[in-house]
mmCIF file of C-alpha atoms in Angstrom:
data_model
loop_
_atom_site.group_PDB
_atom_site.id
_atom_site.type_symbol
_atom_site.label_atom_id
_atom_site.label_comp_id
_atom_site.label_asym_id
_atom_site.label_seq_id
_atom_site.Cartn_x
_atom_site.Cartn_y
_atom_site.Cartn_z
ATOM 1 C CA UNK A 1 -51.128 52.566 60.517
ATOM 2 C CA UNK A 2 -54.505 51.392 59.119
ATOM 3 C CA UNK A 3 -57.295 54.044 59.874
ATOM 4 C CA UNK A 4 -60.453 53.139 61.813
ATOM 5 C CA UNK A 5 -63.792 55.029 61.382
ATOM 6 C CA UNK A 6 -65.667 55.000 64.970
ATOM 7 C CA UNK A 7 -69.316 54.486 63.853
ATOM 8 C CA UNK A 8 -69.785 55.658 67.434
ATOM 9 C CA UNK A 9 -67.951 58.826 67.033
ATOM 10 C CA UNK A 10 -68.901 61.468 70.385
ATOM 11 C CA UNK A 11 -69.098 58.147 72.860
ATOM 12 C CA UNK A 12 -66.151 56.569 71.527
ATOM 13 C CA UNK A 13 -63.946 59.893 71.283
ATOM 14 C CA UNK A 14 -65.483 60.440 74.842
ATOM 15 C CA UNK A 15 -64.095 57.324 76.324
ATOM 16 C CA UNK A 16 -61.194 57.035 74.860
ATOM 17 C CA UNK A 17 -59.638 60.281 76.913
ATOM 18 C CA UNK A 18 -61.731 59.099 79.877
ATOM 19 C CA UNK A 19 -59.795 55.398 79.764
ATOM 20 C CA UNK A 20 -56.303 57.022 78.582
ATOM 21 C CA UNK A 21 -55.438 58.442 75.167
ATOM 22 C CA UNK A 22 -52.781 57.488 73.021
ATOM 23 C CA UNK A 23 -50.937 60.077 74.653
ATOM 24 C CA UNK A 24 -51.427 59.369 78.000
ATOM 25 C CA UNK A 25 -50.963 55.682 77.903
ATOM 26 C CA UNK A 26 -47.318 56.576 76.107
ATOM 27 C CA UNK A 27 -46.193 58.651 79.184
ATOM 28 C CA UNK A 28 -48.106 57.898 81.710
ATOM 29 C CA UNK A 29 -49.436 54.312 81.896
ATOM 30 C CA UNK A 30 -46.560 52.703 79.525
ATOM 31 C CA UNK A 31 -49.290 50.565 77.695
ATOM 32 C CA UNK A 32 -49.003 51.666 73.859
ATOM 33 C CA UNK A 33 -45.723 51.583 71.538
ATOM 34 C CA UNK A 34 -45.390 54.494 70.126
ATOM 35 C CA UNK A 35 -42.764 52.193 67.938
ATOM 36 C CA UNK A 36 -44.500 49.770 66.922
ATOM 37 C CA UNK A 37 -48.234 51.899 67.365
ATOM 38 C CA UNK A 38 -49.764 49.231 69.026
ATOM 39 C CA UNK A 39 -51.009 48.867 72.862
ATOM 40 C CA UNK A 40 -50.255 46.435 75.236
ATOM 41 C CA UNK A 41 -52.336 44.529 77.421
ATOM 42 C CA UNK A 42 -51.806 44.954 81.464
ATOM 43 C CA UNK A 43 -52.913 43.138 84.503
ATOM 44 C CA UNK A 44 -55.390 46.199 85.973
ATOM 45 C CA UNK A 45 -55.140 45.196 90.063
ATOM 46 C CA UNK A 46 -58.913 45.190 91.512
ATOM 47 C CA UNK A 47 -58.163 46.306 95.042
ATOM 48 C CA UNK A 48 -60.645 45.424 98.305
ATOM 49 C CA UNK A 49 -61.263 47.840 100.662
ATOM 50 C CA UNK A 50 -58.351 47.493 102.705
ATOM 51 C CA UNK A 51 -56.242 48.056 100.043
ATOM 52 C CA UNK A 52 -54.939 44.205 99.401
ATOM 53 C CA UNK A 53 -55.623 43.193 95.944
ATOM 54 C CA UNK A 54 -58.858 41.565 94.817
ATOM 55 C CA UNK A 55 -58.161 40.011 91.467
ATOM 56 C CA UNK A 56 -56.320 41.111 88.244
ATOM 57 C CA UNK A 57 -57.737 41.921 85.417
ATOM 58 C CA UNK A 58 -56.028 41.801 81.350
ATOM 59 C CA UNK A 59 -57.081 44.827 80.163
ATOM 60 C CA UNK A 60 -56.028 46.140 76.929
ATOM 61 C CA UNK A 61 -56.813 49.684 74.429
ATOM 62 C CA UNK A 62 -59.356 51.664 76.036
ATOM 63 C CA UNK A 63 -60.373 49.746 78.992
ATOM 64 C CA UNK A 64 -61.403 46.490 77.125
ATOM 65 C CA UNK A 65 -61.007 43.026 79.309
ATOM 66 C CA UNK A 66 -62.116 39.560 78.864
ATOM 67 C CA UNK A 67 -65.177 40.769 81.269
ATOM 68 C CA UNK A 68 -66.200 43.136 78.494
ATOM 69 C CA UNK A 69 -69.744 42.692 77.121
ATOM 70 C CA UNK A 70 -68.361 42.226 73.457
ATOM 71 C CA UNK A 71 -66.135 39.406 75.011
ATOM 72 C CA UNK A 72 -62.682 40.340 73.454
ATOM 73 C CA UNK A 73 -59.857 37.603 74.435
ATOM 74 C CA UNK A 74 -57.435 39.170 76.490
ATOM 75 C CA UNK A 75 -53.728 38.717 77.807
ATOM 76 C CA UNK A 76 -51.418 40.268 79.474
ATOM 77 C CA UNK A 77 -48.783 40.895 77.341
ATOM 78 C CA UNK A 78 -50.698 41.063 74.569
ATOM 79 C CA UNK A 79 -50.372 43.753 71.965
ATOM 80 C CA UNK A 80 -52.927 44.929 69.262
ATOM 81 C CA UNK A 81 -52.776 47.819 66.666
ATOM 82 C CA UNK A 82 -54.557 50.989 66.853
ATOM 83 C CA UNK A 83 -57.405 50.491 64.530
ATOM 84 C CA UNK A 84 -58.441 46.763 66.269
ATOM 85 C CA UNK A 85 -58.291 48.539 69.812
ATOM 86 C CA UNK A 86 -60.529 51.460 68.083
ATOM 87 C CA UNK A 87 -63.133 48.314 66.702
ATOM 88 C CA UNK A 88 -62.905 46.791 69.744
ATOM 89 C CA UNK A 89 -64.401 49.963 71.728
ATOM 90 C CA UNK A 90 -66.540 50.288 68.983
ATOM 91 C CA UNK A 91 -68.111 46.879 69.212
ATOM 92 C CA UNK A 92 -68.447 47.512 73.112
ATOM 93 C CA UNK A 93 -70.471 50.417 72.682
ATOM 94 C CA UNK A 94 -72.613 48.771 71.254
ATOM 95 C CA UNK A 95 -72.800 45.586 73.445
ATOM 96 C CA UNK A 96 -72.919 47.831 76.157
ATOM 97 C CA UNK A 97 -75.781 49.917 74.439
ATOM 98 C CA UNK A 98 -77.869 46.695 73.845
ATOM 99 C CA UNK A 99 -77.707 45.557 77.312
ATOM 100 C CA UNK A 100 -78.749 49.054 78.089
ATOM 101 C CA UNK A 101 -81.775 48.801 76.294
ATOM 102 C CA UNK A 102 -82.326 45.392 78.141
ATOM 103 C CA UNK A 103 -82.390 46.838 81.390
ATOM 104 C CA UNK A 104 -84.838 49.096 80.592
ATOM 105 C CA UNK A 105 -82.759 52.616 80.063
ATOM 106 C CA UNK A 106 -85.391 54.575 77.502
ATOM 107 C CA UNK A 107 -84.688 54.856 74.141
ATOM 108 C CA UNK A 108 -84.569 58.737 73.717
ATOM 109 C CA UNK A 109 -81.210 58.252 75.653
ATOM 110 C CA UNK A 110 -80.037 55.713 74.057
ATOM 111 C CA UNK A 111 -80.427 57.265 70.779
ATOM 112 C CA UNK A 112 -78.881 60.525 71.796
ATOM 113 C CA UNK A 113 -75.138 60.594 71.431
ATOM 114 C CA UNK A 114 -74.178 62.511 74.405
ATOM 115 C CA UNK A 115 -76.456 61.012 77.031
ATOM 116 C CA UNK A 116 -75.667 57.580 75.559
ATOM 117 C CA UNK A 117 -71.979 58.408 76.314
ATOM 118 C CA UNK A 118 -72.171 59.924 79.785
ATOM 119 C CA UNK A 119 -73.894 56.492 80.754
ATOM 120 C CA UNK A 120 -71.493 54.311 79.143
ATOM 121 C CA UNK A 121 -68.880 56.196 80.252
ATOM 122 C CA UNK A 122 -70.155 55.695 83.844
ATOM 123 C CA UNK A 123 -71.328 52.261 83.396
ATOM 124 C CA UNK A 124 -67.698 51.701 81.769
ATOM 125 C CA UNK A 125 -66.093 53.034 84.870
ATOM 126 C CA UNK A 126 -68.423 51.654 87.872
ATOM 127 C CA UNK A 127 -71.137 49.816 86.283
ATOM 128 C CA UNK A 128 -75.210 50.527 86.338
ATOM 129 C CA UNK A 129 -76.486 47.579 87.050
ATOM 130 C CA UNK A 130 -78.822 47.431 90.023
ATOM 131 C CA UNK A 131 -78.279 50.621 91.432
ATOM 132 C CA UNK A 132 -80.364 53.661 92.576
ATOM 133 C CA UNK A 133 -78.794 55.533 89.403
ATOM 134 C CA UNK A 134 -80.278 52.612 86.717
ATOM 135 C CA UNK A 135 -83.724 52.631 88.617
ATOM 136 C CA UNK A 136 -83.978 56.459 88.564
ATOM 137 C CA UNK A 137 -83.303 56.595 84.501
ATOM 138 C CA UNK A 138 -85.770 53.841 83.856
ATOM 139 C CA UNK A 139 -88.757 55.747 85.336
ATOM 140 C CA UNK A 140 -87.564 59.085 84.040
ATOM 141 C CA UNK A 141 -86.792 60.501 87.048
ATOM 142 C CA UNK A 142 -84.120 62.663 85.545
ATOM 143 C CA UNK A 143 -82.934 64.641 88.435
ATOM 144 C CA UNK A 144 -82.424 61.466 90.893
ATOM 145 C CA UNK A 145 -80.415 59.762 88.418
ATOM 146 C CA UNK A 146 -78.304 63.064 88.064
ATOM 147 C CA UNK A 147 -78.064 63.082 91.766
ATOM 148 C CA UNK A 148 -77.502 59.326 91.963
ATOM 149 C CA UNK A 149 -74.922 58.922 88.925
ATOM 150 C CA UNK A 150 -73.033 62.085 89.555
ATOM 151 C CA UNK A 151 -73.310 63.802 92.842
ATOM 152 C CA UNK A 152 -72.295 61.291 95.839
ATOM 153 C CA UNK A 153 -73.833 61.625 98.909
ATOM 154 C CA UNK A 154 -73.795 58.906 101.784
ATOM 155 C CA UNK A 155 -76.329 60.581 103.416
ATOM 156 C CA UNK A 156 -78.709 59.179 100.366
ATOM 157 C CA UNK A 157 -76.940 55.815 99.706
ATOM 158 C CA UNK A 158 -75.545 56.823 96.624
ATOM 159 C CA UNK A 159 -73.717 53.505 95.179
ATOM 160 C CA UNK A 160 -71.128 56.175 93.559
ATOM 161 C CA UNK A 161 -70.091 57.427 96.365
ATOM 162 C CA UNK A 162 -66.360 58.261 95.340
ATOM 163 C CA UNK A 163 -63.166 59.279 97.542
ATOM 164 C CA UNK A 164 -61.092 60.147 94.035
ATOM 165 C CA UNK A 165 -60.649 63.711 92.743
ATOM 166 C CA UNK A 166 -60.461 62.120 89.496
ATOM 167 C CA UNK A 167 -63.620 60.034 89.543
ATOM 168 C CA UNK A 168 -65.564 63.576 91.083
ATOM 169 C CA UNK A 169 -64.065 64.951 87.408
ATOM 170 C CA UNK A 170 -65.177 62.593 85.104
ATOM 171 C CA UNK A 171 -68.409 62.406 87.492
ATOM 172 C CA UNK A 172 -68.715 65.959 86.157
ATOM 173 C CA UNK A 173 -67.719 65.871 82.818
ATOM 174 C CA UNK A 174 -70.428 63.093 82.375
ATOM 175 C CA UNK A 175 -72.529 64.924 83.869
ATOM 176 C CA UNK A 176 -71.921 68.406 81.605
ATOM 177 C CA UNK A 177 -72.131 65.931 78.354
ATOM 178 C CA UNK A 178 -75.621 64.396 79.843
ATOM 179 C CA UNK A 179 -76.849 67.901 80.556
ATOM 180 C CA UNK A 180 -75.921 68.582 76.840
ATOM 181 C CA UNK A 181 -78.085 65.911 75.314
ATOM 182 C CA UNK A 182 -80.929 66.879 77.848
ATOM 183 C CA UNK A 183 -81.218 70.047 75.980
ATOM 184 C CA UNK A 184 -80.793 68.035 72.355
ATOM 185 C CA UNK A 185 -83.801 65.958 73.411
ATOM 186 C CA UNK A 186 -85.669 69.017 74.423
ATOM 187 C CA UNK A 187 -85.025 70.896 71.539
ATOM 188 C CA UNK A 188 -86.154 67.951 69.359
ATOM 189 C CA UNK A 189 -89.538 67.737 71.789
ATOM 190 C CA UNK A 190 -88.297 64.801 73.692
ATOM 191 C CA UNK A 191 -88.031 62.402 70.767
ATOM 192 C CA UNK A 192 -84.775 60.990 68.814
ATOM 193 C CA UNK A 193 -81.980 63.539 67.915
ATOM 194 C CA UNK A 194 -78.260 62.757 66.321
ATOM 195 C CA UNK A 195 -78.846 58.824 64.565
ATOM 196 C CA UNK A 196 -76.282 57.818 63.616
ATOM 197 C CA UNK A 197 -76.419 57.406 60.058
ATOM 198 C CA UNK A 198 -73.467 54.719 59.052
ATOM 199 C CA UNK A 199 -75.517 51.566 57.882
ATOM 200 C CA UNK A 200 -72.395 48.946 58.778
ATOM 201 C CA UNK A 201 -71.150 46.761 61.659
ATOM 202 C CA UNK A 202 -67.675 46.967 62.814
ATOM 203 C CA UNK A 203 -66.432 43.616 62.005
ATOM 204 C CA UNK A 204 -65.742 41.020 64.260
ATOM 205 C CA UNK A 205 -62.182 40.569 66.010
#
């Protein structure tokens, strides 16, 4: 199959095992061909708090839906080669990344490859927007966001408060990746560490 380059290498590779590898969407999920090497788009069930379903949701590669900021056209049933769902997470990244910056999440994280991941990862999963966790990281309170973003609590509000053993572990794993480009930052007195040095835009799809 046709080989994709992420341009976003450490918070692509990063999501794509947090949304479900090639591997695991194979034997686990049933949503890539291992035939025909391409994935398949499913209906992912939004669920209210009781448990009846909310709304469904095409979804399609590595947890790329018609909701997605880079606004790729999805339907269940659909199926897409490797390299396009590898663009399209690309091209999310960096809608994502943008609207980010829009917010008002500082640069310095941004521009850092592993705390740039551990937020997308958790905006990918539960979304940032207009919580305690976004608020904390815009006025460089570091240790509230951590506390915020990865370490539930109802006893502060937290708006990640999470009942999943899974979602605790990828709380944590985000968390171990943001702690790593803390010390990046530090090391490179605060400003701009690991650019990214490929000059092109994935193209459109």
């Amino acid at each position: 199959p046709e080989q994709y380059e992420f341009k976003n290498k450490i918070a692509a590779n990063f999501l794509v095992n947090e949304e479900g590898n090639i591997n695991y969407q194979t034997n686990i999920s049933k949503t890539f061909d291992p035939k025909t090497q391409e994935f398949i788009a499913y209906g992912d069930e939004i669920k209210n708090p009781d448990g009846s379903i909310k709304s469904v949701i095409p979804t399609i590669g590595y947890g790329i839906t018609p909701n997605s900021e880079s606004k790729f056209n999805v339907k269940v049933g659909q199926r897409i080669p490797v390299y396009v769902a590898d663009m399209a997470l690309d091209q999310e990244i960096d809608a994502r990344a943008k609207r980010l910056k829009k917010l008002g999440v500082p640069d310095k994280y941004l521009n850092n490859e592993r705390t740039k991941a551990a937020i997308l990862s958790l905006d990918f999963n539960l979304g940032i927007d207009g919580t305690d966790a976004l608020e904390a990281l815009k006025k460089g309170n570091i240790e509230e966001f951590k506390f915020y973003a990865f370490h539930p609590s109802k006893k502060a509000g937290n708006t990640y408060l999470l009942n999943s053993k899974g979602l605790r572990d990828r709380r944590q794993r985000e968390l171990n990746l943001f702690e790593e480009g803390l010390s990046e930052i530090k090391k490179a007195g605060g400003g701009m560490v690991m650019r990214n040095y490929y000059d092109y835009e994935p193209r459109s799809i």
